[in-house]
Amino acid sequence: MSAPQIVVIGGGPAGLIAAGRAAEKGARVVLVEKNQTVGEKLLLSGKRRCNLTNAEEDMDVFLSKYGPNGKFLYSSFAGFGPRETVSFFQSRGVPLKEERGKRFFPATGGSEGVLAALLNYVREGGVTIYRKRESLNLEIRDGRILRFILRGQEVEGDAFIICTGGKSFSKTGSTGDGYRFARRAGHTVVPPVPALCPVRTVEKWPLASRGMTLRNISLTLWKNGEVESQRFGELLLTHFGISGPIAMDMSKEIAGAMKTGSARLTIDLKPALSLPVLQNRIGRDFEKFSGRKFKDSLGELLPRGLIPAVLALAPLSEEKIVDSASNQEIEKLAELLKSFPLTPDGLLGFDWAIVTSGGVALKEIEPRTMRSKLVENLFFAGEVLDLDGPTGGFNLQMCWSTGYRAGESAADFAFLR
Ligand SMILES: Cc1cc2nc3c(=O)[nH]c(=O)nc-3n(C[C@H](O)[C@H](O)[C@H](O)COP(=O)(O)OP(=O)(O)OC[C@H]3O[C@@H](n4cnc5c(N)ncnc54)[C@H](O)[C@@H]3O)c2cc1C
């Protein structure tokens, strides 16, 4: 008797590791991918350097990064968590190194090396990859999936794993098809929204400073006059507003705040200095630059390109000589640097979002197996699920953990039948 067949839909990180693991457990595995090449989004990850996991060792802290849904991941992380991910890739010829923010990257080879290791894994298990084969629909009978309908072909199996990703960066192949398959199987889909996404602002001054990175600043989100969220780190100014790690990480909250109230942002350009200390510092700089214009006296405090925007908002004439600055003007300038205002005007959208928030509702999935509670031979893994995390390797780790678990439990299920 031949081994049972597992069909994996989608050849991203979740699908590749699920396919490899199911094959390692002895199943025959078919991986269906609509692109000519697998892992297109994986190749782009981390600017092609691939931040594939995070070195945070406290599991509670790690899982809290995914918000309240993180507790769904306890079981899959216990089986194949960050530590197992590191040893999986190291043992497969991808040495890793830890960088700022506990981020793990390949020491050499970037995302190409990560994809090559995964392709070796599926090759070792004899996984058959159907490339350029789009899944269109699925056929269910008596609470079981019989087959997936591909363009011009059908594929039958004993168990099916949907790993079609979210609907962001759709040019990589993730166009939200998995949500349609999940709904067809009776699942609830939490409405997908862009996450880790650049933010458009009403103010146009970032345009003049586009490409500039503001380092060691803090960004505060205010909703209806109350602090909603705060991040410290790097902010990138762009032609449409703001991007970079802290803006992206806060984007989901910004969109939420805009939906339910009035949202505004402030940048503390000098978070290490209290307001009185900053006032003194500006006063000292103005004494030092006596006889010069305002625009030429702030260069030790601020990046050059930001000075015109700061002076325009103060408002202070760029041409005025600093010696004439009043205490009140210095006070106002210090207040502005501690609370530089920006008004969010929405997120840039799915085509710019690093991940999708929302997806297949977790209450209908068994966390120990990734199996559907509604259709006995259906499993899910990766970003198609209602799970997303911040930048730092958290999104790929979720794919490794859920994919590995889905692969092994789909194989266990199929062998027991
Ligand atoms: C620019 C960018 C940088 C990123 N950097 C990082 C990073 O450094 N670290 C990190 O942790 N995360 C990063 N991410 C997020 C991470 O890449 C994703 O979370 C991850 O790729 C999701 O994996 P997945 O397997 O669930 O889905 P995907 O990678 O989206 O793969 C889904 C696959 O399914 C295929 N597919 C879809 N529909 C069908 C269908 N109907 N039939 C057949 N095949 C189908 C698609 O073609 C695709 O190959 C980044 C994302 C982007 C866009």
Coordinates of C-alpha atoms and ligand atoms in Angstrom, one line a residue:
M1 CA 0.0 0.0 0.0
S2 CA 1.4 3.4 -0.9
A3 CA 1.8 6.2 1.6
P4 CA -1.0 8.7 2.0
Q5 CA -0.8 11.9 -0.1
I6 CA -0.7 15.4 1.4
V7 CA -1.4 18.4 -0.8
V8 CA 0.1 21.7 0.2
I9 CA -1.3 24.8 -1.5
G10 CA 1.2 27.7 -1.7
G11 CA 5.0 27.5 -1.8
G12 CA 6.0 30.3 0.6
P13 CA 8.0 29.7 3.8
A14 CA 5.0 28.1 5.6
G15 CA 4.2 25.8 2.6
L16 CA 7.8 24.7 2.0
I17 CA 8.4 23.7 5.7
A18 CA 5.0 22.0 5.9
A19 CA 5.7 20.0 2.8
G20 CA 9.2 19.1 4.0
R21 CA 8.0 18.0 7.4
A22 CA 5.1 15.9 6.0
A23 CA 7.5 14.2 3.7
E24 CA 9.9 13.6 6.5
K25 CA 7.1 11.8 8.3
G26 CA 6.8 9.4 5.4
A27 CA 3.8 10.9 3.4
R28 CA 3.8 11.5 -0.3
V29 CA 3.6 15.3 -0.8
V30 CA 2.5 17.5 -3.6
L31 CA 3.2 21.2 -3.3
V32 CA 1.1 23.5 -5.6
E33 CA 2.5 26.9 -6.4
K34 CA 0.9 29.4 -8.8
N35 CA 4.2 31.2 -9.6
Q36 CA 7.0 29.7 -11.7
T37 CA 9.3 30.0 -8.6
V38 CA 8.5 29.2 -5.0
G39 CA 9.3 31.6 -2.1
E40 CA 9.1 34.9 -3.9
K41 CA 8.2 36.9 -0.8
L42 CA 10.7 35.0 1.2
L43 CA 13.4 36.2 -1.2
L44 CA 12.4 39.8 -0.6
S45 CA 12.4 39.4 3.1
G46 CA 14.6 41.7 5.2
K47 CA 15.7 43.6 2.1
R48 CA 16.8 40.2 0.7
R49 CA 18.9 39.5 3.9
C50 CA 16.0 37.6 5.6
N51 CA 15.4 38.3 9.2
L52 CA 14.3 34.7 9.8
T53 CA 13.7 34.7 13.5
N54 CA 14.4 36.5 16.8
A55 CA 16.6 35.6 19.7
E56 CA 14.1 36.6 22.4
E57 CA 14.3 33.7 24.8
D58 CA 11.4 34.4 27.0
M59 CA 8.5 32.6 25.3
D60 CA 5.8 34.7 27.0
V61 CA 7.6 37.9 25.7
F62 CA 8.0 36.4 22.3
L63 CA 4.3 35.4 21.9
S64 CA 3.1 38.7 23.4
K65 CA 4.5 40.3 20.2
Y66 CA 1.5 38.8 18.3
G67 CA -1.0 40.5 20.5
P68 CA -3.9 38.5 22.2
N69 CA -3.8 35.9 19.4
G70 CA -0.2 35.0 20.3
K71 CA -1.4 32.4 22.9
F72 CA -2.6 30.3 19.9
L73 CA 1.0 29.6 19.1
Y74 CA 2.2 28.1 22.5
S75 CA 1.9 24.5 21.3
S76 CA 3.5 25.0 17.8
F77 CA 6.3 27.0 19.3
A78 CA 6.9 24.3 21.9
G79 CA 7.5 21.8 19.1
F80 CA 9.3 24.1 16.6
G81 CA 10.1 27.5 18.1
P82 CA 12.9 30.0 17.5
R83 CA 15.6 27.6 19.0
E84 CA 14.6 24.8 16.6
T85 CA 14.5 27.2 13.7
V86 CA 18.0 28.3 14.4
S87 CA 19.3 24.7 14.6
F88 CA 17.2 23.7 11.5
F89 CA 18.9 26.3 9.3
Q90 CA 22.4 26.1 10.9
S91 CA 22.4 22.3 10.4
R92 CA 21.4 22.8 6.8
G93 CA 24.3 25.1 5.9
V94 CA 22.9 28.5 6.8
P95 CA 25.0 29.9 9.6
L96 CA 23.1 32.7 11.5
K97 CA 24.2 35.8 13.3
E98 CA 22.3 37.9 15.8
E99 CA 22.0 41.7 15.1
R100 CA 20.5 44.7 16.9
G101 CA 17.1 44.0 18.3
K102 CA 17.9 40.3 18.7
R103 CA 17.2 39.8 15.0
F104 CA 18.7 36.7 13.4
F105 CA 20.0 36.9 9.8
P106 CA 22.0 34.4 7.8
A107 CA 25.7 35.3 8.3
T108 CA 26.1 34.9 4.5
G109 CA 23.9 34.2 1.6
G110 CA 20.8 36.1 2.7
S111 CA 17.4 34.9 1.7
E112 CA 18.7 32.9 -1.2
G113 CA 20.5 30.7 1.2
V114 CA 17.4 30.2 3.4
L115 CA 15.3 29.3 0.3
A116 CA 18.0 26.9 -0.9
A117 CA 18.0 25.1 2.5
L118 CA 14.2 24.8 2.3
L119 CA 14.4 23.5 -1.3
N120 CA 16.9 20.9 -0.2
Y121 CA 14.6 19.9 2.7
V122 CA 11.7 19.2 0.3
R123 CA 13.9 17.6 -2.3
E124 CA 15.3 15.1 0.4
G125 CA 11.7 14.2 1.2
G126 CA 10.8 13.6 -2.5
V127 CA 8.2 16.4 -2.5
T128 CA 6.7 16.9 -6.0
I129 CA 6.4 20.7 -6.8
Y130 CA 3.7 21.7 -9.3
R131 CA 4.9 25.1 -10.5
K132 CA 2.8 27.7 -12.3
R133 CA -0.3 25.8 -11.2
E134 CA -2.9 28.0 -9.6
S135 CA -5.5 26.5 -7.3
L136 CA -8.9 27.7 -8.2
N137 CA -11.3 25.9 -5.9
L138 CA -11.8 22.9 -3.7
E139 CA -14.4 20.2 -3.6
I140 CA -15.8 19.1 -0.2
R141 CA -18.0 16.0 0.4
D142 CA -19.3 14.7 3.8
G143 CA -17.1 17.1 5.7
R144 CA -13.9 16.2 3.9
I145 CA -12.0 17.8 1.1
L146 CA -11.8 15.4 -1.9
R147 CA -9.7 17.5 -4.2
F148 CA -8.3 20.9 -5.2
I149 CA -9.2 22.1 -8.7
L150 CA -6.2 23.7 -10.3
R151 CA -6.2 25.5 -13.6
G152 CA -6.5 22.6 -16.1
Q153 CA -6.0 19.9 -13.5
E154 CA -7.3 18.4 -10.3
V155 CA -5.2 17.1 -7.4
E156 CA -6.6 14.6 -4.8
G157 CA -5.2 13.9 -1.4
D158 CA -5.8 12.5 2.0
A159 CA -5.1 15.8 3.7
F160 CA -4.7 19.4 2.5
I161 CA -2.7 22.3 4.0
I162 CA -3.5 25.8 2.9
C163 CA -0.5 28.0 3.0
T164 CA -1.4 30.7 0.5
G165 CA -0.2 33.7 2.6
G166 CA -2.1 37.0 3.1
K167 CA -3.0 39.6 0.5
S168 CA -0.1 42.1 0.9
F169 CA 2.6 42.6 -1.7
S170 CA 0.4 40.7 -4.1
K171 CA 3.0 40.8 -6.9
T172 CA 4.7 37.9 -5.0
G173 CA 1.7 35.7 -5.5
S174 CA -0.2 36.2 -2.2
T175 CA -3.5 37.5 -3.5
G176 CA -5.8 36.4 -0.7
D177 CA -7.0 33.2 -2.4
G178 CA -6.7 31.2 0.8
Y179 CA -9.4 33.3 2.4
R180 CA -11.8 32.2 -0.4
F181 CA -10.8 28.5 0.1
A182 CA -11.3 28.9 3.8
R183 CA -14.8 30.5 3.4
R184 CA -15.7 27.7 1.0
A185 CA -14.8 25.2 3.7
G186 CA -17.2 27.1 6.1
H187 CA -14.5 29.1 8.0
T188 CA -14.8 32.6 9.3
V189 CA -12.2 35.1 7.9
V190 CA -11.4 38.0 10.1
P191 CA -11.3 41.0 7.6
P192 CA -7.8 41.3 6.3
V193 CA -6.1 44.8 6.7
P194 CA -2.6 46.0 5.8
A195 CA -0.1 45.8 8.7
L196 CA 3.6 46.8 8.9
C197 CA 2.7 49.5 6.3
P198 CA 4.1 52.9 5.6
V199 CA 1.8 55.8 6.7
R200 CA 0.6 58.8 4.6
T201 CA 0.5 62.1 6.4
V202 CA -1.5 65.2 5.9
E203 CA 1.6 67.4 6.4
K204 CA 3.8 67.7 3.3
W205 CA 7.1 68.6 5.0
P206 CA 8.4 65.0 5.0
L207 CA 8.5 65.2 1.2
A208 CA 11.3 67.8 1.4
S209 CA 13.3 65.5 3.7
R210 CA 12.5 62.3 1.9
G211 CA 15.0 59.5 2.3
M212 CA 16.2 60.9 5.7
T213 CA 16.3 58.5 8.6
L214 CA 15.7 60.0 12.1
R215 CA 17.5 57.8 14.6
N216 CA 16.9 57.4 18.3
I217 CA 13.6 59.3 18.3
S218 CA 10.3 58.4 19.8
L219 CA 7.0 58.3 18.0
T220 CA 3.7 58.7 20.0
L221 CA 0.3 57.9 18.7
W222 CA -2.5 59.9 20.3
K223 CA -6.2 58.9 20.1
N224 CA -8.8 61.4 21.2
G225 CA -6.1 63.3 23.1
E226 CA -4.8 60.2 25.1
V227 CA -1.5 58.4 24.5
E228 CA -2.4 55.2 22.6
S229 CA 1.0 53.8 21.8
Q230 CA 4.7 54.7 21.7
R231 CA 7.8 53.4 19.9
F232 CA 11.5 54.3 20.1
G233 CA 13.9 53.8 17.2
E234 CA 14.2 54.7 13.5
L235 CA 11.8 56.7 11.4
L236 CA 12.2 57.2 7.7
L237 CA 10.8 60.3 6.0
T238 CA 9.3 59.7 2.6
H239 CA 7.5 61.6 -0.2
F240 CA 4.1 60.5 1.2
G241 CA 4.8 60.6 4.9
I242 CA 6.6 58.2 7.2
S243 CA 8.0 54.7 7.0
G244 CA 10.8 52.7 8.7
P245 CA 10.6 50.2 11.6
I246 CA 8.7 52.2 14.2
A247 CA 6.2 53.7 11.8
M248 CA 5.6 50.3 10.2
D249 CA 5.3 48.6 13.6
M250 CA 2.7 51.2 14.7
S251 CA 0.8 51.3 11.5
K252 CA -1.9 48.8 12.6
E253 CA -2.6 50.8 15.7
I254 CA -2.6 54.0 13.7
A255 CA -5.2 52.6 11.3
G256 CA -7.3 51.4 14.3
A257 CA -7.1 54.7 16.0
M258 CA -8.1 56.6 12.8
K259 CA -11.2 54.3 12.5
T260 CA -12.4 54.9 16.0
G261 CA -11.5 58.4 16.9
S262 CA -9.2 61.3 16.1
A263 CA -5.6 60.2 15.7
R264 CA -2.5 62.3 15.7
L265 CA 1.2 61.6 16.0
T266 CA 4.1 63.4 17.7
I267 CA 7.8 62.9 17.2
D268 CA 10.1 63.5 20.2
L269 CA 13.3 64.3 18.3
K270 CA 15.3 64.4 21.6
P271 CA 13.9 61.7 23.9
A272 CA 17.0 61.5 26.0
L273 CA 16.7 65.2 27.0
S274 CA 14.0 66.6 29.4
L275 CA 12.4 69.8 28.3
P276 CA 14.4 72.1 30.6
V277 CA 17.7 70.4 29.7
L278 CA 16.8 70.8 26.0
Q279 CA 16.0 74.5 26.5
N280 CA 19.4 75.0 28.2
R281 CA 21.1 73.1 25.3
I282 CA 19.5 75.3 22.7
G283 CA 20.4 78.4 24.7
R284 CA 24.1 77.2 24.8
D285 CA 24.1 76.4 21.1
F286 CA 22.8 79.9 20.3
E287 CA 25.5 81.5 22.4
K288 CA 28.1 79.4 20.6
F289 CA 26.7 80.4 17.2
S290 CA 26.4 84.1 18.1
G291 CA 26.0 86.3 15.0
R292 CA 24.7 83.4 12.9
K293 CA 21.2 82.9 11.4
F294 CA 18.7 80.4 13.0
K295 CA 19.1 78.1 10.0
D296 CA 22.8 77.8 10.7
S297 CA 22.6 77.4 14.4
L298 CA 20.8 74.1 14.9
G299 CA 23.1 71.8 13.0
E300 CA 24.5 70.2 16.2
L301 CA 21.0 69.4 17.4
L302 CA 19.2 68.4 14.3
P303 CA 19.8 66.8 10.9
R304 CA 20.4 69.6 8.4
G305 CA 17.5 68.6 6.2
L306 CA 15.0 68.9 9.0
I307 CA 15.9 72.4 10.1
P308 CA 13.7 74.2 7.5
A309 CA 10.6 72.2 8.6
V310 CA 11.3 72.8 12.3
L311 CA 11.7 76.6 11.8
A312 CA 8.7 76.8 9.5
L313 CA 6.5 75.2 12.2
A314 CA 8.0 77.2 15.2
P315 CA 7.5 79.6 13.3
L316 CA 10.9 81.3 13.2
S317 CA 12.5 83.1 10.3
E318 CA 15.5 81.1 8.9
E319 CA 17.3 84.3 8.3
K320 CA 16.9 85.8 11.8
I321 CA 20.1 86.1 13.9
V322 CA 20.1 83.8 16.9
D323 CA 21.3 86.6 19.3
S324 CA 17.8 88.1 19.1
A325 CA 16.1 84.9 20.1
S326 CA 13.8 85.5 23.2
N327 CA 13.5 83.0 26.1
Q328 CA 10.0 82.4 24.9
E329 CA 11.2 81.5 21.4
I330 CA 13.7 79.1 22.8
E331 CA 11.1 77.6 25.0
K332 CA 8.7 77.1 22.1
L333 CA 11.5 75.6 19.9
A334 CA 12.3 73.1 22.7
E335 CA 8.6 72.2 23.0
L336 CA 8.4 71.6 19.3
L337 CA 11.4 69.4 19.2
K338 CA 9.9 67.3 22.0
S339 CA 6.5 67.1 20.3
F340 CA 6.8 67.6 16.6
P341 CA 3.3 67.0 15.2
L342 CA 2.1 64.8 12.3
T343 CA -1.4 63.9 11.3
P344 CA -1.9 60.4 9.8
D345 CA -3.9 60.3 6.6
G346 CA -4.2 56.5 6.2
L347 CA -1.9 53.6 5.4
L348 CA -0.4 53.2 2.0
G349 CA -2.3 49.9 1.3
F350 CA -1.9 46.2 0.8
D351 CA 0.7 46.6 -2.0
W352 CA 3.0 48.3 0.4
A353 CA 2.2 46.3 3.5
I354 CA 4.8 43.8 4.8
V355 CA 2.1 41.6 6.2
T356 CA -1.6 41.2 6.4
S357 CA -3.4 41.4 9.7
G358 CA -6.6 39.3 9.9
G359 CA -7.2 36.0 8.2
V360 CA -8.7 32.6 9.0
A361 CA -10.2 32.9 12.5
L362 CA -8.2 31.0 15.1
K363 CA -11.2 29.8 17.1
E364 CA -11.9 27.4 14.3
I365 CA -8.4 25.9 14.2
E366 CA -6.9 23.4 16.7
P367 CA -3.7 25.0 18.0
R368 CA -2.0 21.7 18.7
T369 CA -2.4 20.4 15.1
M370 CA -3.3 23.4 12.9
R371 CA -6.3 21.3 11.8
S372 CA -9.6 22.8 10.9
K373 CA -12.3 22.2 13.5
L374 CA -14.9 22.1 10.6
V375 CA -13.3 20.0 7.9
E376 CA -11.4 16.9 9.2
N377 CA -8.6 16.7 6.6
L378 CA -7.9 20.4 6.2
F379 CA -5.0 22.3 7.8
F380 CA -3.7 25.9 7.7
A381 CA -0.3 27.5 8.3
G382 CA 1.4 30.8 7.9
E383 CA 0.1 34.3 7.2
V384 CA -3.3 33.1 5.9
L385 CA -4.1 32.7 9.6
D386 CA -5.3 35.6 11.8
L387 CA -1.7 36.1 13.1
D388 CA 0.8 38.9 12.5
G389 CA 3.7 40.3 14.5
P390 CA 6.0 43.3 14.4
T391 CA 9.2 43.6 12.4
G392 CA 12.1 41.6 13.9
G393 CA 11.7 38.1 12.5
F394 CA 8.4 37.4 14.2
N395 CA 6.3 36.9 11.0
L396 CA 8.6 34.3 9.6
Q397 CA 8.9 32.5 12.9
M398 CA 5.2 32.2 13.0
C399 CA 5.3 30.6 9.5
W400 CA 8.1 28.1 10.5
S401 CA 6.2 27.0 13.7
T402 CA 2.8 26.7 12.2
G403 CA 4.1 25.2 8.9
Y404 CA 6.2 22.5 10.6
R405 CA 3.3 21.6 13.0
A406 CA 0.7 21.5 10.1
G407 CA 3.0 19.3 8.0
E408 CA 3.6 16.7 10.8
S409 CA 0.0 16.6 12.0
A410 CA -1.4 16.3 8.5
A411 CA 0.9 13.3 7.9
D412 CA 0.0 11.8 11.3
F413 CA -3.7 12.3 10.5
A414 CA -3.4 10.8 7.0
F415 CA -1.5 7.7 8.3
L416 CA -4.1 7.0 11.0
R417 CA -7.0 7.0 8.6
Ligands
LIG1 C1 9.2 43.2 1.5 C2 8.9 42.2 2.6 C3 9.9 42.0 3.6 C4 9.7 41.1 4.6 N1 10.7 40.9 5.5 C5 10.5 40.0 6.6 C6 11.5 39.7 7.5 O1 12.7 40.1 7.3 N2 11.3 38.9 8.5 C7 10.0 38.4 8.7 O2 9.8 37.7 9.7 N3 9.0 38.6 7.8 C8 9.2 39.4 6.8 N4 8.2 39.6 5.9 C9 7.0 38.9 6.0 C10 7.1 37.4 5.5 O3 7.8 37.4 4.3 C11 5.7 36.8 5.3 O4 5.1 36.8 6.6 C12 5.9 35.3 4.9 O5 6.5 35.2 3.6 C13 4.5 34.6 4.8 O6 4.7 33.3 4.4 P1 3.6 32.4 3.9 O7 4.2 31.1 3.5 O8 2.5 32.3 4.9 O9 3.0 33.1 2.6 P2 3.7 33.7 1.3 O10 5.2 33.9 1.5 O11 2.9 34.8 0.9 O12 3.5 32.5 0.3 C14 2.3 32.1 -0.2 C15 2.5 31.4 -1.5 O13 1.2 30.8 -1.9 C16 1.1 31.0 -3.3 N5 -0.3 31.0 -3.7 C17 -1.2 32.0 -3.3 N6 -2.4 31.7 -3.8 C18 -2.2 30.5 -4.6 C19 -3.1 29.7 -5.3 N7 -4.4 30.0 -5.5 N8 -2.6 28.6 -5.9 C20 -1.3 28.2 -5.8 N9 -0.4 29.0 -5.0 C21 -0.9 30.1 -4.5 C22 1.8 32.3 -3.6 O14 2.2 32.4 -4.9 C23 3.0 32.2 -2.6 O15 4.1 31.6 -3.2 C24 8.4 40.4 4.8 C25 7.5 40.6 3.8 C26 7.7 41.5 2.7 C27 6.6 41.7 1.7

